[in-house]
PDB file of C-alpha atoms in Angstrom:
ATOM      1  CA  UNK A   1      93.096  13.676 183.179  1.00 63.00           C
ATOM      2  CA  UNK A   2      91.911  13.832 179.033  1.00 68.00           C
ATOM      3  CA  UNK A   3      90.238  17.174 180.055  1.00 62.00           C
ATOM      4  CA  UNK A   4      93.439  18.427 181.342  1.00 59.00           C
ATOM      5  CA  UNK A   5      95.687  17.140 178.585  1.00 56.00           C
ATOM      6  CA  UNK A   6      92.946  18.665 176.213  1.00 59.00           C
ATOM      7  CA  UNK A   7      93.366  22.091 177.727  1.00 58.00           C
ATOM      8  CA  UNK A   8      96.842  22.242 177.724  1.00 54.00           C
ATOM      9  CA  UNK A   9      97.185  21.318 174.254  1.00 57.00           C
ATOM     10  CA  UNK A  10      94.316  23.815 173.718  1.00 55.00           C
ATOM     11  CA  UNK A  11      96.657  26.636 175.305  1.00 56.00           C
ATOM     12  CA  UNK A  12      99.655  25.858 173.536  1.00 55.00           C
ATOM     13  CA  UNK A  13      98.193  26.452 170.322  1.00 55.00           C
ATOM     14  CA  UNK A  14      96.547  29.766 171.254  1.00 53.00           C
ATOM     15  CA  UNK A  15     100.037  30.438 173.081  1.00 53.00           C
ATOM     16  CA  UNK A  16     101.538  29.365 169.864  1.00 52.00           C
ATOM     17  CA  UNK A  17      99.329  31.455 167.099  1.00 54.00           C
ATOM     18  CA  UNK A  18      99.599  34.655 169.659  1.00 44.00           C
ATOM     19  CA  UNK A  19     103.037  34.481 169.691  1.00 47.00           C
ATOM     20  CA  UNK A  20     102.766  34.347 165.617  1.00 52.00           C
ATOM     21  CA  UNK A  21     100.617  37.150 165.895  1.00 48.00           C
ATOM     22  CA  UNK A  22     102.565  38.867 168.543  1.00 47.00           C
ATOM     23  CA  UNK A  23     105.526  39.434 165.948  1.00 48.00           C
ATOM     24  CA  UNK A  24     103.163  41.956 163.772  1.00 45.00           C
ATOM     25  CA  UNK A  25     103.046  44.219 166.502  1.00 46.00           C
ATOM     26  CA  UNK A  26     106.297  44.493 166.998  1.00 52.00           C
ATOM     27  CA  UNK A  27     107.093  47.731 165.439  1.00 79.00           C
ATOM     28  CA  UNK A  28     105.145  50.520 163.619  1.00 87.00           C
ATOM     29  CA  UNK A  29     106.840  49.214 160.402  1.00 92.00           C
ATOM     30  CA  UNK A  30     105.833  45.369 161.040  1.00 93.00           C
ATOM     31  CA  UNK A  31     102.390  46.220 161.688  1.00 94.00           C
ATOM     32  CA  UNK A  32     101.966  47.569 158.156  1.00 95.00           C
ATOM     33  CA  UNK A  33     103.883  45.030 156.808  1.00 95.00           C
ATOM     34  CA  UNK A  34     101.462  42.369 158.395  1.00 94.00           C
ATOM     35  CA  UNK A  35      98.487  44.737 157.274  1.00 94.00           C
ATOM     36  CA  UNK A  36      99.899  44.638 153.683  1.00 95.00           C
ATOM     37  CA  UNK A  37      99.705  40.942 153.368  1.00 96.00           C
ATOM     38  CA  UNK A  38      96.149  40.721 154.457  1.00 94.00           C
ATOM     39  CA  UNK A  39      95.050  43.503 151.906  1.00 95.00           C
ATOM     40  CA  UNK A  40      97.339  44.427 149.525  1.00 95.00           C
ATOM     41  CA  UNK A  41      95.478  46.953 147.365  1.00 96.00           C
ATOM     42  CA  UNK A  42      94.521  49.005 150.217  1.00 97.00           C
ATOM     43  CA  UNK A  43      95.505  52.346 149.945  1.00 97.00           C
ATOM     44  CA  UNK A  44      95.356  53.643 153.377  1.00 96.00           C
ATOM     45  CA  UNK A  45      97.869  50.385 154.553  1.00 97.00           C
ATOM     46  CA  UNK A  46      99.908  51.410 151.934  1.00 97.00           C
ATOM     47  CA  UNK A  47     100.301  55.392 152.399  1.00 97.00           C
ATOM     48  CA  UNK A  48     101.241  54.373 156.361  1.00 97.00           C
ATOM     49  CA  UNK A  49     103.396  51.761 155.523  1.00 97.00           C
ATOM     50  CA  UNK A  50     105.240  54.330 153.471  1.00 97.00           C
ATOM     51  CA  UNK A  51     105.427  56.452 156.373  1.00 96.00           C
ATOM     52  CA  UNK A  52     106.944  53.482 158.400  1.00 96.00           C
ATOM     53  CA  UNK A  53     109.546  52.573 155.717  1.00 97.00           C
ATOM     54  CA  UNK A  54     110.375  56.483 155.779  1.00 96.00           C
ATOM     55  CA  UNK A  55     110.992  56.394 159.748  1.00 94.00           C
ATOM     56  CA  UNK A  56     113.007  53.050 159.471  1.00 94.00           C
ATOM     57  CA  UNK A  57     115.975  55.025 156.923  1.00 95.00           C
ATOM     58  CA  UNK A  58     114.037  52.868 153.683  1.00 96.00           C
ATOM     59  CA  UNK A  59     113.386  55.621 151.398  1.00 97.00           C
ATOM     60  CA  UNK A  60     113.188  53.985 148.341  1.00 97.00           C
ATOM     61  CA  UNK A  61     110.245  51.424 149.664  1.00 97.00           C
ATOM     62  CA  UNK A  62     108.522  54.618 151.307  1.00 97.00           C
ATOM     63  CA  UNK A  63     108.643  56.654 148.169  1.00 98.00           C
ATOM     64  CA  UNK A  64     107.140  53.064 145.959  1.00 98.00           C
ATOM     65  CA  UNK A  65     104.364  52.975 148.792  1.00 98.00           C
ATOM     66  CA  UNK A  66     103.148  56.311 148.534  1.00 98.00           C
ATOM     67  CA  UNK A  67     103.228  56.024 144.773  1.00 98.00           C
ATOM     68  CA  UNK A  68     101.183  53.033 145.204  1.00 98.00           C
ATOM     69  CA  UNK A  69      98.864  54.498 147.989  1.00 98.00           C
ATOM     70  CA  UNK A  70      98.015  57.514 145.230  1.00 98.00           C
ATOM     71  CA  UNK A  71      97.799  55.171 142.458  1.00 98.00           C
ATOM     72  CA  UNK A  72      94.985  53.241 143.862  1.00 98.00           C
ATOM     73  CA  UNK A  73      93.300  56.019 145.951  1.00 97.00           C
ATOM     74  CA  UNK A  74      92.885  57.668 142.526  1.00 96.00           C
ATOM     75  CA  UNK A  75      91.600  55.005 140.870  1.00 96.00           C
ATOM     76  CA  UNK A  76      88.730  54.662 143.606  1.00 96.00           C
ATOM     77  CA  UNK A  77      85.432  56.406 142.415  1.00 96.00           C
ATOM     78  CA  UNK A  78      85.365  58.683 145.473  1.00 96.00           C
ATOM     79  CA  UNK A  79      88.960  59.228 146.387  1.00 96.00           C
ATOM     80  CA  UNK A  80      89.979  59.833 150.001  1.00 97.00           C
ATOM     81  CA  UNK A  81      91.190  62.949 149.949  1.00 97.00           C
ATOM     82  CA  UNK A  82      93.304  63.419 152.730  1.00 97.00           C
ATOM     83  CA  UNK A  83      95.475  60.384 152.596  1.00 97.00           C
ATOM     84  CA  UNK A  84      95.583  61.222 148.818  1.00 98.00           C
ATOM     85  CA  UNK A  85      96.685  64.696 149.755  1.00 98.00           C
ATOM     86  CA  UNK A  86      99.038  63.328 152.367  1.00 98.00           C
ATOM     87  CA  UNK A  87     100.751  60.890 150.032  1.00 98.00           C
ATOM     88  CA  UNK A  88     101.349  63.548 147.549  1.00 98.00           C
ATOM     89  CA  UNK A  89     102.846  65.548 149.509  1.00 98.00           C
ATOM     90  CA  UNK A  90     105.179  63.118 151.389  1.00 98.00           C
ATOM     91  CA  UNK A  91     106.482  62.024 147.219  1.00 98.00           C
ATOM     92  CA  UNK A  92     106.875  65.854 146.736  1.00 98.00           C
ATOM     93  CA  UNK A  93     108.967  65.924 150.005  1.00 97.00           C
ATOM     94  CA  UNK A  94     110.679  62.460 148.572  1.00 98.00           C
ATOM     95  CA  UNK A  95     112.041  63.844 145.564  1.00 98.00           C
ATOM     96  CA  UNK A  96     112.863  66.959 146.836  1.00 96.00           C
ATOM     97  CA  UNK A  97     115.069  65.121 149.275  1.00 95.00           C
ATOM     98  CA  UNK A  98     116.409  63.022 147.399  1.00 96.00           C
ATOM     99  CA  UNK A  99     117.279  65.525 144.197  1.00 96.00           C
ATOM    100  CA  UNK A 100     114.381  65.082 142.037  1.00 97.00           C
ATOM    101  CA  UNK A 101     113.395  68.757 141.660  1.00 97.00           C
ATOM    102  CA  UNK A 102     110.734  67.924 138.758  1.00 97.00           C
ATOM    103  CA  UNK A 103     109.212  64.797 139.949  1.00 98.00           C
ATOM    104  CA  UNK A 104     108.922  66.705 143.363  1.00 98.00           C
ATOM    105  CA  UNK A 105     106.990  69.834 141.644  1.00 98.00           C
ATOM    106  CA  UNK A 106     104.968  67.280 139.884  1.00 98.00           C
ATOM    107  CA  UNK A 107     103.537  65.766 143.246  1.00 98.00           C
ATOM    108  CA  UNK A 108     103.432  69.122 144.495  1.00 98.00           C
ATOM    109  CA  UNK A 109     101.104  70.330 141.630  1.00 98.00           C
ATOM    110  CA  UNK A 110      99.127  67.219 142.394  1.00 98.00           C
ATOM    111  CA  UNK A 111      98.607  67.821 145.806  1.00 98.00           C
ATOM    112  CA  UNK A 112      97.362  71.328 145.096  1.00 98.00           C
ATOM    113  CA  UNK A 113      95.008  69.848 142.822  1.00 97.00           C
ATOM    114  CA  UNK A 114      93.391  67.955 145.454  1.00 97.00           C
ATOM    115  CA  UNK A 115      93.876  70.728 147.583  1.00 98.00           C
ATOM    116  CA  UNK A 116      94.498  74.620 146.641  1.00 98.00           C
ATOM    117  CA  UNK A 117      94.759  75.885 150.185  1.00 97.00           C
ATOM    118  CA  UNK A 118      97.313  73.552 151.218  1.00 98.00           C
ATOM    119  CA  UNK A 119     100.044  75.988 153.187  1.00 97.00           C
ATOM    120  CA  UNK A 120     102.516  73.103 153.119  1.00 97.00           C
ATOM    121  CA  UNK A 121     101.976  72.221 148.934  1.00 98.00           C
ATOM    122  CA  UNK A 122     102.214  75.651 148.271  1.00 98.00           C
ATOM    123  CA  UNK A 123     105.307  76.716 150.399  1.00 97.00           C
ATOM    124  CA  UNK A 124     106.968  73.799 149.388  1.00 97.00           C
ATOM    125  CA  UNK A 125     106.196  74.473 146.083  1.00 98.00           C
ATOM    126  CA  UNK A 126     107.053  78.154 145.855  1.00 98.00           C
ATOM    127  CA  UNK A 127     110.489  77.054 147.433  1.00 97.00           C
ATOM    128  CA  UNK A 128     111.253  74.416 144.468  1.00 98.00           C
ATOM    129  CA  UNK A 129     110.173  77.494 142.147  1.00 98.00           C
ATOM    130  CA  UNK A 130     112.821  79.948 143.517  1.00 97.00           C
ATOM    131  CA  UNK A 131     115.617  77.392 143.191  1.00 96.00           C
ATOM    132  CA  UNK A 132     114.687  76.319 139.891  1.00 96.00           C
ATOM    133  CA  UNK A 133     114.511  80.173 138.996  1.00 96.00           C
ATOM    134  CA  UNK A 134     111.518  80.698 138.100  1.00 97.00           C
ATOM    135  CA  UNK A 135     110.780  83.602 140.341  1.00 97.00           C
ATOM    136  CA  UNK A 136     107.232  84.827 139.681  1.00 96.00           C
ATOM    137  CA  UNK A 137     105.541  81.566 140.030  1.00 97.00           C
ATOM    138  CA  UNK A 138     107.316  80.923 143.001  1.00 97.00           C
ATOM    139  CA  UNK A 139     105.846  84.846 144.548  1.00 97.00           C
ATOM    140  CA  UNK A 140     102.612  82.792 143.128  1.00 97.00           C
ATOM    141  CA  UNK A 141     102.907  80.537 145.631  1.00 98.00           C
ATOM    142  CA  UNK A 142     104.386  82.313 148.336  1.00 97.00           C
ATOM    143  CA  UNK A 143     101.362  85.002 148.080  1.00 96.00           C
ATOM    144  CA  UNK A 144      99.176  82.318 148.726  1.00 97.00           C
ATOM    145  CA  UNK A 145     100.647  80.381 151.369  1.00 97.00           C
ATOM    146  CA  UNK A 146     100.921  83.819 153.131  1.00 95.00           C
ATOM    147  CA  UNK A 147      96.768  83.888 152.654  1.00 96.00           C
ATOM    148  CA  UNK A 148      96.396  80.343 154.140  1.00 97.00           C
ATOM    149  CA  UNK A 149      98.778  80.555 156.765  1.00 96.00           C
ATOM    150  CA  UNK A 150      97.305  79.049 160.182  1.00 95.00           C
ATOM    151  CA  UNK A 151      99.838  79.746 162.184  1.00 95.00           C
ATOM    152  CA  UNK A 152     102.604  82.138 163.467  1.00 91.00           C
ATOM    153  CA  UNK A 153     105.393  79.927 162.053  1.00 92.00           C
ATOM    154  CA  UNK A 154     103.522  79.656 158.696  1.00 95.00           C
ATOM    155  CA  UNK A 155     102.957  83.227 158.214  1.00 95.00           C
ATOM    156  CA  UNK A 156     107.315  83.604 159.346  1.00 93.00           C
ATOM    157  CA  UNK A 157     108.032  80.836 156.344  1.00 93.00           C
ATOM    158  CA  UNK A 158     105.856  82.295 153.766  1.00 95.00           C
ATOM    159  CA  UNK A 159     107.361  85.659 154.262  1.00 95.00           C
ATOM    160  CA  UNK A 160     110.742  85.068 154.378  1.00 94.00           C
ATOM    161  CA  UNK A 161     110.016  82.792 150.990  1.00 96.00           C
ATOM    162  CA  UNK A 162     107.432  86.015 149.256  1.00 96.00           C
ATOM    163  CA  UNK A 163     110.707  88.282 150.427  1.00 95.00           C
ATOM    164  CA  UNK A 164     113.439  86.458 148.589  1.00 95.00           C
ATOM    165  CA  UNK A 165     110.979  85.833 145.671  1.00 97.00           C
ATOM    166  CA  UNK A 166     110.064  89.324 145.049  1.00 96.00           C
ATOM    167  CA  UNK A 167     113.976  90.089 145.645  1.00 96.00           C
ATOM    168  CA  UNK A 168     114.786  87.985 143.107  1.00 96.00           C
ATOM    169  CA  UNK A 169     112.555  88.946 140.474  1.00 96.00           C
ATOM    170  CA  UNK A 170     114.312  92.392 141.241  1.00 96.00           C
ATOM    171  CA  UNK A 171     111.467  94.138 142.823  1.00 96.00           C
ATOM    172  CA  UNK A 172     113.464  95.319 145.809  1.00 96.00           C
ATOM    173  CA  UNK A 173     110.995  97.909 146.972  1.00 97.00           C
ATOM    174  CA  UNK A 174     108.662  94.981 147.487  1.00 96.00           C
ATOM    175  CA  UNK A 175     111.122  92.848 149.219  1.00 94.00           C
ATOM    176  CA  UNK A 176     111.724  95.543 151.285  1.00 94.00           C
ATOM    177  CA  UNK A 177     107.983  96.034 152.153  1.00 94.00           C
ATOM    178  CA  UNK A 178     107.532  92.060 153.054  1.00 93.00           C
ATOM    179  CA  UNK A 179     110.907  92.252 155.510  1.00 90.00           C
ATOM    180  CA  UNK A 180     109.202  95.116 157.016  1.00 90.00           C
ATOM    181  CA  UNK A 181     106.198  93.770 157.576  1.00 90.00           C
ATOM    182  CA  UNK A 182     107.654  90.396 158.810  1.00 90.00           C
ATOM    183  CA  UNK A 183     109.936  92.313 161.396  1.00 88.00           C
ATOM    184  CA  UNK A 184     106.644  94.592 162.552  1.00 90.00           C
ATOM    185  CA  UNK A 185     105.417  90.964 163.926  1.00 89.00           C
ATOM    186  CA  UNK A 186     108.404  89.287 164.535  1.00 87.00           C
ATOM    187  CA  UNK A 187     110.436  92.034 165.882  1.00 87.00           C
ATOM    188  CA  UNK A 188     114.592  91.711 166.206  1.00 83.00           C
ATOM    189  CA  UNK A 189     114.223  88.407 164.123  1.00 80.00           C
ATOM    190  CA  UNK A 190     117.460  87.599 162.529  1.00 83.00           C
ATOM    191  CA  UNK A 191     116.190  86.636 159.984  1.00 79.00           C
ATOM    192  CA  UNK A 192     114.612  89.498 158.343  1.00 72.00           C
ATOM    193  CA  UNK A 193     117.625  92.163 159.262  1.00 68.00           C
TER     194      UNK A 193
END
């Protein structure tokens, strides 16, 4: 009878700390959350637990993660690159969403820095460039997202960004060249007539 009364109270503290447990795993955004507390200067918890506050409508928290997550990935004597790429570019994407033109091109910049051949940093980029006017950085950056482009819906974006560039720095013989080479692979596309 003790051995039984010592095994039931034995399960309903394991049933009690997995149900404590259990509430962590609840959601994408309470798993970080729960990560967080056990280590909060890790980078890589922090950079997905932006993510997570991003997917949940919380952009404020996401965008103070992912500052957070680059902060300390920087910091590190052998950065990780790729989250440290990914955070930057998820603040660039941030501010730009939010209407914070500069502090977007800033990340941007950053992100390039960890990585030039970036399609999305330099796209993005090039497109903050054209609206802020300044036309031939943003064919800069359209030329080269054109050269890095991995795929057909890459090479599409950076075209229809190189064509509106070079239209806008008033080279319309060039912007005509670009539209005609965009609707040689993407033929009756609307948007390139």
């Amino acid at each position: 009878a003790t051995a039984a009364v010592l095994s039931a109270l034995v399960v309903v503290a394991f049933s009690a700390e997995s149900m404590e447990r259990a509430r962590y795993w609840e959601s994408d955004l309470s798993v970080w959350e729960g990560a967080l507390k056990a280590s909060p200067d890790n980078y890589f918890v922090r950079h997905f637990l932006g993510g997570a506050y991003l997917r949940a409508g919380r952009t404020e928290d996401g965008r103070l993660e992912f500052e957070r997550a680059a902060a300390i990935n920087s910091l590190r004597p052998h950065p990780d690159r790729i989250i440290l790429l990914r955070s930057r570019k998820a603040l660039g994407l941030v501010y730009s969403r939010t209407g914070r033109p500069q502090d977007a091109i800033r990340e941007y910049t950053l992100a390039l820095g960890v990585e030039p051949d970036d399609f999305d940093s330099n796209s993005d980029l090039g497109g903050l460039y054209l609206q802020a006017g300044n036309y031939g950085e943003a064919v800069r950056l359209y030329e080269k997202a054109s050269l890095v482009a991995a795929n057909r819906s890459q090479v599409k974006e950076s075209l229809l960004g190189l064509g509106e560039a070079y239209f806008l720095t008033g080279d319309r013989e060039r912007a005509k060249e670009i539209y005609s080479e965009a609707l040689s692979l993407y033929p009756g596309d609307v948007d390139f007539t």
